[in-house]
Amino acid sequence: MVRAQSTDNALSYSVCSLVAKCVILADADSAVSNIDNFPASRDECCDRCVANSACNSFAWNPADSRCWLKSSQGNVFNNPNVNMGFPQIRA
């Protein structure tokens, strides 16, 4: 696990894993436009974002297994109920 902190000390988050094609941040989210949302596992959420050229990040809620594809990365903020992901490899 990697611990990172923003330069202004406003955000601290953990890179909790590298799913095959995405970097996943625990306890993080962003308030940017959602492209789509649907029920999915975290890995499925990553795969759907990678496959969608308009998706630049996603939020996944482990409590209800809901995936939110996002149009950009935006400003990341601390949210203990969400994992945020960023595609690293495009299909």
N, CA, C and O atoms as a GROMACS GRO file, in nm:
protein
  364
    1MET      N    1   0.084  -0.117   0.000
    1MET     CA    2   0.000   0.000   0.000
    1MET      C    3   0.088   0.124   0.000
    1MET      O    4   0.189   0.130   0.071
    2VAL      N    5   0.052   0.221  -0.079
    2VAL     CA    6   0.126   0.345  -0.089
    2VAL      C    7   0.046   0.454  -0.021
    2VAL      O    8  -0.074   0.466  -0.042
    3ARG      N    9   0.112   0.534   0.059
    3ARG     CA   10   0.046   0.646   0.126
    3ARG      C   11   0.088   0.773   0.053
    3ARG      O   12   0.207   0.794   0.030
    4ALA      N   13  -0.006   0.856   0.018
    4ALA     CA   14   0.026   0.980  -0.053
    4ALA      C   15  -0.050   1.095   0.010
    4ALA      O   16  -0.154   1.075   0.073
    5GLN      N   17   0.001   1.214  -0.006
    5GLN     CA   18  -0.066   1.331   0.048
    5GLN      C   19  -0.052   1.445  -0.051
    5GLN      O   20   0.053   1.463  -0.112
    6SER      N   21  -0.159   1.523  -0.066
    6SER     CA   22  -0.155   1.634  -0.159
    6SER      C   23  -0.057   1.740  -0.109
    6SER      O   24  -0.021   1.742   0.008
    7THR      N   25  -0.015   1.827  -0.199
    7THR     CA   26   0.083   1.928  -0.163
    7THR      C   27   0.028   2.032  -0.066
    7THR      O   28   0.104   2.094   0.009
    8ASP      N   29  -0.103   2.051  -0.065
    8ASP     CA   30  -0.160   2.149   0.028
    8ASP      C   31  -0.206   2.084   0.158
    8ASP      O   32  -0.270   2.149   0.241
    9ASN      N   33  -0.174   1.956   0.177
    9ASN     CA   34  -0.208   1.880   0.297
    9ASN      C   35  -0.358   1.869   0.322
    9ASN      O   36  -0.401   1.835   0.432
   10ALA      N   37  -0.439   1.896   0.220
   10ALA     CA   38  -0.584   1.889   0.236
   10ALA      C   39  -0.637   1.748   0.219
   10ALA      O   40  -0.748   1.718   0.263
   11LEU      N   41  -0.560   1.662   0.155
   11LEU     CA   42  -0.609   1.528   0.126
   11LEU      C   43  -0.501   1.426   0.151
   11LEU      O   44  -0.386   1.443   0.111
   12SER      N   45  -0.538   1.321   0.218
   12SER     CA   46  -0.448   1.209   0.239
   12SER      C   47  -0.524   1.084   0.197
   12SER      O   48  -0.639   1.066   0.237
   13TYR      N   49  -0.463   0.999   0.117
   13TYR     CA   50  -0.532   0.880   0.069
   13TYR      C   51  -0.432   0.767   0.051
   13TYR      O   52  -0.311   0.788   0.052
   14SER      N   53  -0.485   0.648   0.034
   14SER     CA   54  -0.402   0.530   0.014
   14SER      C   55  -0.431   0.470  -0.122
   14SER      O   56  -0.547   0.458  -0.161
   15VAL      N   57  -0.327   0.432  -0.194
   15VAL     CA   58  -0.345   0.352  -0.313
   15VAL      C   59  -0.363   0.211  -0.260
   15VAL      O   60  -0.267   0.147  -0.217
   16CYS      N   61  -0.488   0.162  -0.264
   16CYS     CA   62  -0.514   0.034  -0.199
   16CYS      C   63  -0.482  -0.083  -0.290
   16CYS      O   64  -0.456  -0.193  -0.241
   17SER      N   65  -0.482  -0.062  -0.420
   17SER     CA   66  -0.445  -0.173  -0.507
   17SER      C   67  -0.430  -0.127  -0.650
   17SER      O   68  -0.476  -0.019  -0.688
   18LEU      N   69  -0.367  -0.209  -0.726
   18LEU     CA   70  -0.362  -0.190  -0.870
   18LEU      C   71  -0.441  -0.305  -0.931
   18LEU      O   72  -0.391  -0.417  -0.943
   19VAL      N   73  -0.565  -0.276  -0.969
   19VAL     CA   74  -0.642  -0.373  -1.044
   19VAL      C   75  -0.575  -0.376  -1.180
   19VAL      O   76  -0.522  -0.273  -1.223
   20ALA      N   77  -0.576  -0.486  -1.248
   20ALA     CA   78  -0.498  -0.504  -1.370
   20ALA      C   79  -0.481  -0.378  -1.455
   20ALA      O   80  -0.372  -0.352  -1.506
   21LYS      N   81  -0.587  -0.300  -1.472
   21LYS     CA   82  -0.581  -0.186  -1.563
   21LYS      C   83  -0.604  -0.052  -1.495
   21LYS      O   84  -0.604   0.050  -1.563
   22CYS      N   85  -0.622  -0.050  -1.363
   22CYS     CA   86  -0.658   0.075  -1.294
   22CYS      C   87  -0.583   0.090  -1.162
   22CYS      O   88  -0.549  -0.008  -1.096
   23VAL      N   89  -0.558   0.216  -1.127
   23VAL     CA   90  -0.509   0.247  -0.993
   23VAL      C   91  -0.632   0.279  -0.909
   23VAL      O   92  -0.717   0.358  -0.951
   24ILE      N   93  -0.641   0.219  -0.790
   24ILE     CA   94  -0.757   0.238  -0.703
   24ILE      C   95  -0.714   0.312  -0.578
   24ILE      O   96  -0.617   0.273  -0.512
   25LEU      N   97  -0.786   0.420  -0.544
   25LEU     CA   98  -0.761   0.495  -0.421
   25LEU      C   99  -0.872   0.464  -0.322
   25LEU      O  100  -0.990   0.477  -0.356
   26ALA      N  101  -0.836   0.425  -0.203
   26ALA     CA  102  -0.935   0.401  -0.098
   26ALA      C  103  -0.979   0.535  -0.040
   26ALA      O  104  -0.900   0.629  -0.032
   27ASP      N  105  -1.104   0.542   0.001
   27ASP     CA  106  -1.157   0.658   0.073
   27ASP      C  107  -1.142   0.788  -0.006
   27ASP      O  108  -1.107   0.891   0.050
   28ALA      N  109  -1.170   0.782  -0.136
   28ALA     CA  110  -1.154   0.901  -0.221
   28ALA      C  111  -1.268   0.908  -0.322
   28ALA      O  112  -1.324   0.806  -0.362
   29ASP      N  113  -1.300   1.031  -0.362
   29ASP     CA  114  -1.406   1.055  -0.461
   29ASP      C  115  -1.378   1.190  -0.526
   29ASP      O  116  -1.287   1.262  -0.484
   30SER      N  117  -1.454   1.224  -0.628
   30SER     CA  118  -1.445   1.357  -0.689
   30SER      C  119  -1.584   1.400  -0.734
   30SER      O  120  -1.669   1.317  -0.767
   31ALA      N  121  -1.606   1.528  -0.734
   31ALA     CA  122  -1.737   1.584  -0.771
   31ALA      C  123  -1.733   1.632  -0.915
   31ALA      O  124  -1.736   1.752  -0.941
   32VAL      N  125  -1.726   1.539  -1.007
   32VAL     CA  126  -1.727   1.572  -1.150
   32VAL      C  127  -1.848   1.504  -1.214
   32VAL      O  128  -1.913   1.421  -1.152
   33SER      N  129  -1.876   1.539  -1.337
   33SER     CA  130  -1.992   1.486  -1.407
   33SER      C  131  -1.983   1.334  -1.420
   33SER      O  132  -1.879   1.279  -1.457
   34ASN      N  133  -2.094   1.269  -1.390
   34ASN     CA  134  -2.104   1.124  -1.407
   34ASN      C  135  -2.152   1.093  -1.547
   34ASN      O  136  -2.244   1.156  -1.598
   35ILE      N  137  -2.088   0.995  -1.609
   35ILE     CA  138  -2.127   0.949  -1.742
   35ILE      C  139  -2.239   0.846  -1.730
   35ILE      O  140  -2.336   0.848  -1.806
   36ASP      N  141  -2.224   0.757  -1.633
   36ASP     CA  142  -2.316   0.645  -1.617
   36ASP      C  143  -2.298   0.588  -1.477
   36ASP      O  144  -2.197   0.612  -1.412
   37ASN      N  145  -2.397   0.512  -1.430
   37ASN     CA  146  -2.382   0.436  -1.306
   37ASN      C  147  -2.460   0.307  -1.318
   37ASN      O  148  -2.562   0.300  -1.386
   38PHE      N  149  -2.410   0.204  -1.250
   38PHE     CA  150  -2.467   0.070  -1.262
   38PHE      C  151  -2.409  -0.018  -1.152
   38PHE      O  152  -2.306   0.016  -1.094
   39PRO      N  153  -2.474  -0.130  -1.121
   39PRO     CA  154  -2.418  -0.223  -1.023
   39PRO      C  155  -2.300  -0.299  -1.086
   39PRO      O  156  -2.308  -0.343  -1.201
   40ALA      N  157  -2.192  -0.313  -1.010
   40ALA     CA  158  -2.073  -0.382  -1.062
   40ALA      C  159  -1.975  -0.409  -0.948
   40ALA      O  160  -1.979  -0.343  -0.844
   41SER      N  161  -1.888  -0.506  -0.969
   41SER     CA  162  -1.776  -0.526  -0.878
   41SER      C  163  -1.672  -0.417  -0.907
   41SER      O  164  -1.682  -0.348  -1.008
   42ARG      N  165  -1.576  -0.403  -0.821
   42ARG     CA  166  -1.471  -0.303  -0.844
   42ARG      C  167  -1.394  -0.334  -0.973
   42ARG      O  168  -1.364  -0.242  -1.049
   43ASP      N  169  -1.364  -0.460  -0.997
   43ASP     CA  170  -1.292  -0.498  -1.119
   43ASP      C  171  -1.376  -0.469  -1.244
   43ASP      O  172  -1.323  -0.422  -1.344
   44GLU      N  173  -1.506  -0.498  -1.238
   44GLU     CA  174  -1.595  -0.469  -1.351
   44GLU      C  175  -1.603  -0.318  -1.376
   44GLU      O  176  -1.606  -0.274  -1.490
   45CYS      N  177  -1.606  -0.242  -1.269
   45CYS     CA  178  -1.610  -0.096  -1.279
   45CYS      C  179  -1.485  -0.047  -1.353
   45CYS      O  180  -1.494   0.036  -1.443
   46CYS      N  181  -1.371  -0.098  -1.314
   46CYS     CA  182  -1.245  -0.065  -1.382
   46CYS      C  183  -1.252  -0.101  -1.530
   46CYS      O  184  -1.220  -0.019  -1.616
   47ASP      N  185  -1.295  -0.223  -1.559
   47ASP     CA  186  -1.302  -0.269  -1.698
   47ASP      C  187  -1.394  -0.182  -1.782
   47ASP      O  188  -1.362  -0.150  -1.897
   48ARG      N  189  -1.510  -0.144  -1.727
   48ARG     CA  190  -1.605  -0.061  -1.801
   48ARG      C  191  -1.549   0.078  -1.826
   48ARG      O  192  -1.572   0.136  -1.932
   49CYS      N  193  -1.475   0.133  -1.730
   49CYS     CA  194  -1.414   0.264  -1.749
   49CYS      C  195  -1.306   0.257  -1.856
   49CYS      O  196  -1.300   0.344  -1.944
   50VAL      N  197  -1.222   0.156  -1.851
   50VAL     CA  198  -1.117   0.138  -1.950
   50VAL      C  199  -1.177   0.126  -2.090
   50VAL      O  200  -1.121   0.181  -2.186
   51ALA      N  201  -1.289   0.056  -2.103
   51ALA     CA  202  -1.351   0.034  -2.233
   51ALA      C  203  -1.426   0.156  -2.287
   51ALA      O  204  -1.457   0.162  -2.406
   52ASN      N  205  -1.454   0.254  -2.201
   52ASN     CA  206  -1.529   0.373  -2.240
   52ASN      C  207  -1.432   0.490  -2.258
   52ASN      O  208  -1.376   0.539  -2.160
   53SER      N  209  -1.411   0.534  -2.380
   53SER     CA  210  -1.313   0.640  -2.405
   53SER      C  211  -1.348   0.772  -2.338
   53SER      O  212  -1.260   0.856  -2.319
   54ALA      N  213  -1.473   0.793  -2.300
   54ALA     CA  214  -1.514   0.916  -2.232
   54ALA      C  215  -1.488   0.910  -2.081
   54ALA      O  216  -1.499   1.011  -2.012
   55CYS      N  217  -1.453   0.792  -2.030
   55CYS     CA  218  -1.432   0.774  -1.886
   55CYS      C  219  -1.286   0.803  -1.849
   55CYS      O  220  -1.194   0.742  -1.903
   56ASN      N  221  -1.268   0.896  -1.757
   56ASN     CA  222  -1.134   0.930  -1.710
   56ASN      C  223  -1.111   0.893  -1.565
   56ASN      O  224  -0.998   0.899  -1.516
   57SER      N  225  -1.216   0.856  -1.495
   57SER     CA  226  -1.206   0.807  -1.358
   57SER      C  227  -1.338   0.741  -1.322
   57SER      O  228  -1.436   0.752  -1.396
   58PHE      N  229  -1.341   0.673  -1.209
   58PHE     CA  230  -1.466   0.614  -1.163
   58PHE      C  231  -1.467   0.610  -1.012
   58PHE      O  232  -1.363   0.613  -0.946
   59ALA      N  233  -1.588   0.604  -0.959
   59ALA     CA  234  -1.607   0.587  -0.815
   59ALA      C  235  -1.683   0.456  -0.796
   59ALA      O  236  -1.778   0.427  -0.869
   60TRP      N  237  -1.642   0.379  -0.697
   60TRP     CA  238  -1.708   0.253  -0.668
   60TRP      C  239  -1.741   0.249  -0.520
   60TRP      O  240  -1.653   0.268  -0.435
   61ASN      N  241  -1.868   0.224  -0.490
   61ASN     CA  242  -1.914   0.217  -0.352
   61ASN      C  243  -1.923   0.071  -0.310
   61ASN      O  244  -2.009  -0.002  -0.359
   62PRO      N  245  -1.835   0.027  -0.219
   62PRO     CA  246  -1.838  -0.115  -0.180
   62PRO      C  247  -1.964  -0.154  -0.102
   62PRO      O  248  -2.000  -0.272  -0.100
   63ALA      N  249  -2.031  -0.058  -0.040
   63ALA     CA  250  -2.151  -0.090   0.039
   63ALA      C  251  -2.265  -0.141  -0.048
   63ALA      O  252  -2.338  -0.232  -0.009
   64ASP      N  253  -2.281  -0.081  -0.167
   64ASP     CA  254  -2.390  -0.125  -0.255
   64ASP      C  255  -2.341  -0.174  -0.391
   64ASP      O  256  -2.421  -0.199  -0.481
   65SER      N  257  -2.209  -0.189  -0.405
   65SER     CA  258  -2.147  -0.236  -0.530
   65SER      C  259  -2.195  -0.156  -0.650
   65SER      O  260  -2.229  -0.212  -0.755
   66ARG      N  261  -2.198  -0.025  -0.634
   66ARG     CA  262  -2.241   0.065  -0.742
   66ARG      C  263  -2.119   0.135  -0.802
   66ARG      O  264  -2.030   0.181  -0.730
   67CYS      N  265  -2.116   0.141  -0.932
   67CYS     CA  266  -2.007   0.203  -1.007
   67CYS      C  267  -2.056   0.331  -1.073
   67CYS      O  268  -2.165   0.334  -1.132
   68TRP      N  269  -1.977   0.437  -1.062
   68TRP     CA  270  -2.008   0.566  -1.125
   68TRP      C  271  -1.892   0.602  -1.217
   68TRP      O  272  -1.783   0.633  -1.170
   69LEU      N  273  -1.915   0.599  -1.347
   69LEU     CA  274  -1.813   0.640  -1.442
   69LEU      C  275  -1.814   0.792  -1.449
   69LEU      O  276  -1.920   0.855  -1.450
   70LYS      N  277  -1.695   0.852  -1.454
   70LYS     CA  278  -1.682   0.998  -1.450
   70LYS      C  279  -1.608   1.050  -1.572
   70LYS      O  280  -1.520   0.983  -1.626
   71SER      N  281  -1.646   1.170  -1.614
   71SER     CA  282  -1.591   1.228  -1.736
   71SER      C  283  -1.450   1.285  -1.719
   71SER      O  284  -1.378   1.303  -1.817
   72SER      N  285  -1.411   1.312  -1.597
   72SER     CA  286  -1.277   1.365  -1.572
   72SER      C  287  -1.231   1.318  -1.435
   72SER      O  288  -1.303   1.245  -1.366
   73GLN      N  289  -1.112   1.359  -1.395
   73GLN     CA  290  -1.063   1.322  -1.262
   73GLN      C  291  -1.105   1.423  -1.158
   73GLN      O  292  -1.139   1.385  -1.045
   74GLY      N  293  -1.104   1.549  -1.192
   74GLY     CA  294  -1.148   1.652  -1.099
   74GLY      C  295  -1.064   1.659  -0.973
   74GLY      O  296  -0.960   1.595  -0.963
   75ASN      N  297  -1.110   1.737  -0.879
   75ASN     CA  298  -1.043   1.748  -0.750
   75ASN      C  299  -1.086   1.632  -0.661
   75ASN      O  300  -1.204   1.615  -0.633
   76VAL      N  301  -0.991   1.555  -0.619
   76VAL     CA  302  -1.018   1.438  -0.536
   76VAL      C  303  -1.035   1.484  -0.391
   76VAL      O  304  -0.956   1.564  -0.340
   77PHE      N  305  -1.138   1.431  -0.325
   77PHE     CA  306  -1.160   1.461  -0.184
   77PHE      C  307  -1.179   1.333  -0.105
   77PHE      O  308  -1.208   1.228  -0.162
   78ASN      N  309  -1.163   1.342   0.024
   78ASN     CA  310  -1.174   1.228   0.113
   78ASN      C  311  -1.320   1.185   0.128
   78ASN      O  312  -1.405   1.268   0.162
   79ASN      N  313  -1.349   1.059   0.103
   79ASN     CA  314  -1.482   1.002   0.122
   79ASN      C  315  -1.464   0.859   0.170
   79ASN      O  316  -1.429   0.771   0.091
   80PRO      N  317  -1.489   0.833   0.298
   80PRO     CA  318  -1.462   0.700   0.354
   80PRO      C  319  -1.552   0.589   0.299
   80PRO      O  320  -1.529   0.472   0.329
   81ASN      N  321  -1.653   0.623   0.219
   81ASN     CA  322  -1.746   0.523   0.168
   81ASN      C  323  -1.723   0.484   0.023
   81ASN      O  324  -1.798   0.405  -0.033
   82VAL      N  325  -1.618   0.540  -0.038
   82VAL     CA  326  -1.599   0.522  -0.181
   82VAL      C  327  -1.454   0.491  -0.213
   82VAL      O  328  -1.363   0.538  -0.145
   83ASN      N  329  -1.432   0.411  -0.317
   83ASN     CA  330  -1.300   0.390  -0.376
   83ASN      C  331  -1.303   0.458  -0.512
   83ASN      O  332  -1.398   0.443  -0.588
   84MET      N  333  -1.199   0.531  -0.542
   84MET     CA  334  -1.190   0.599  -0.672
   84MET      C  335  -1.084   0.530  -0.755
   84MET      O  336  -0.981   0.487  -0.704
   85GLY      N  337  -1.110   0.520  -0.885
   85GLY     CA  338  -1.016   0.453  -0.973
   85GLY      C  339  -0.983   0.536  -1.095
   85GLY      O  340  -1.061   0.620  -1.139
   86PHE      N  341  -0.865   0.509  -1.149
   86PHE     CA  342  -0.815   0.578  -1.267
   86PHE      C  343  -0.763   0.474  -1.365
   86PHE      O  344  -0.677   0.393  -1.329
   87PRO      N  345  -0.814   0.473  -1.489
   87PRO     CA  346  -0.767   0.376  -1.586
   87PRO      C  347  -0.621   0.403  -1.624
   87PRO      O  348  -0.582   0.518  -1.644
   88GLN      N  349  -0.543   0.298  -1.632
   88GLN     CA  350  -0.403   0.308  -1.669
   88GLN      C  351  -0.374   0.253  -1.807
   88GLN      O  352  -0.277   0.292  -1.871
   89ILE      N  353  -0.460   0.161  -1.852
   89ILE     CA  354  -0.442   0.096  -1.982
   89ILE      C  355  -0.577   0.102  -2.053
   89ILE      O  356  -0.679   0.063  -1.996
   90ARG      N  357  -0.577   0.148  -2.174
   90ARG     CA  358  -0.700   0.153  -2.255
   90ARG      C  359  -0.712   0.028  -2.341
   90ARG      O  360  -0.613  -0.024  -2.391
   91ALA      N  361  -0.836  -0.017  -2.356
   91ALA     CA  362  -0.863  -0.136  -2.439
   91ALA      C  363  -0.838  -0.108  -2.585
   91ALA      O  364  -0.856  -0.196  -2.669
   0.00000   0.00000   0.00000
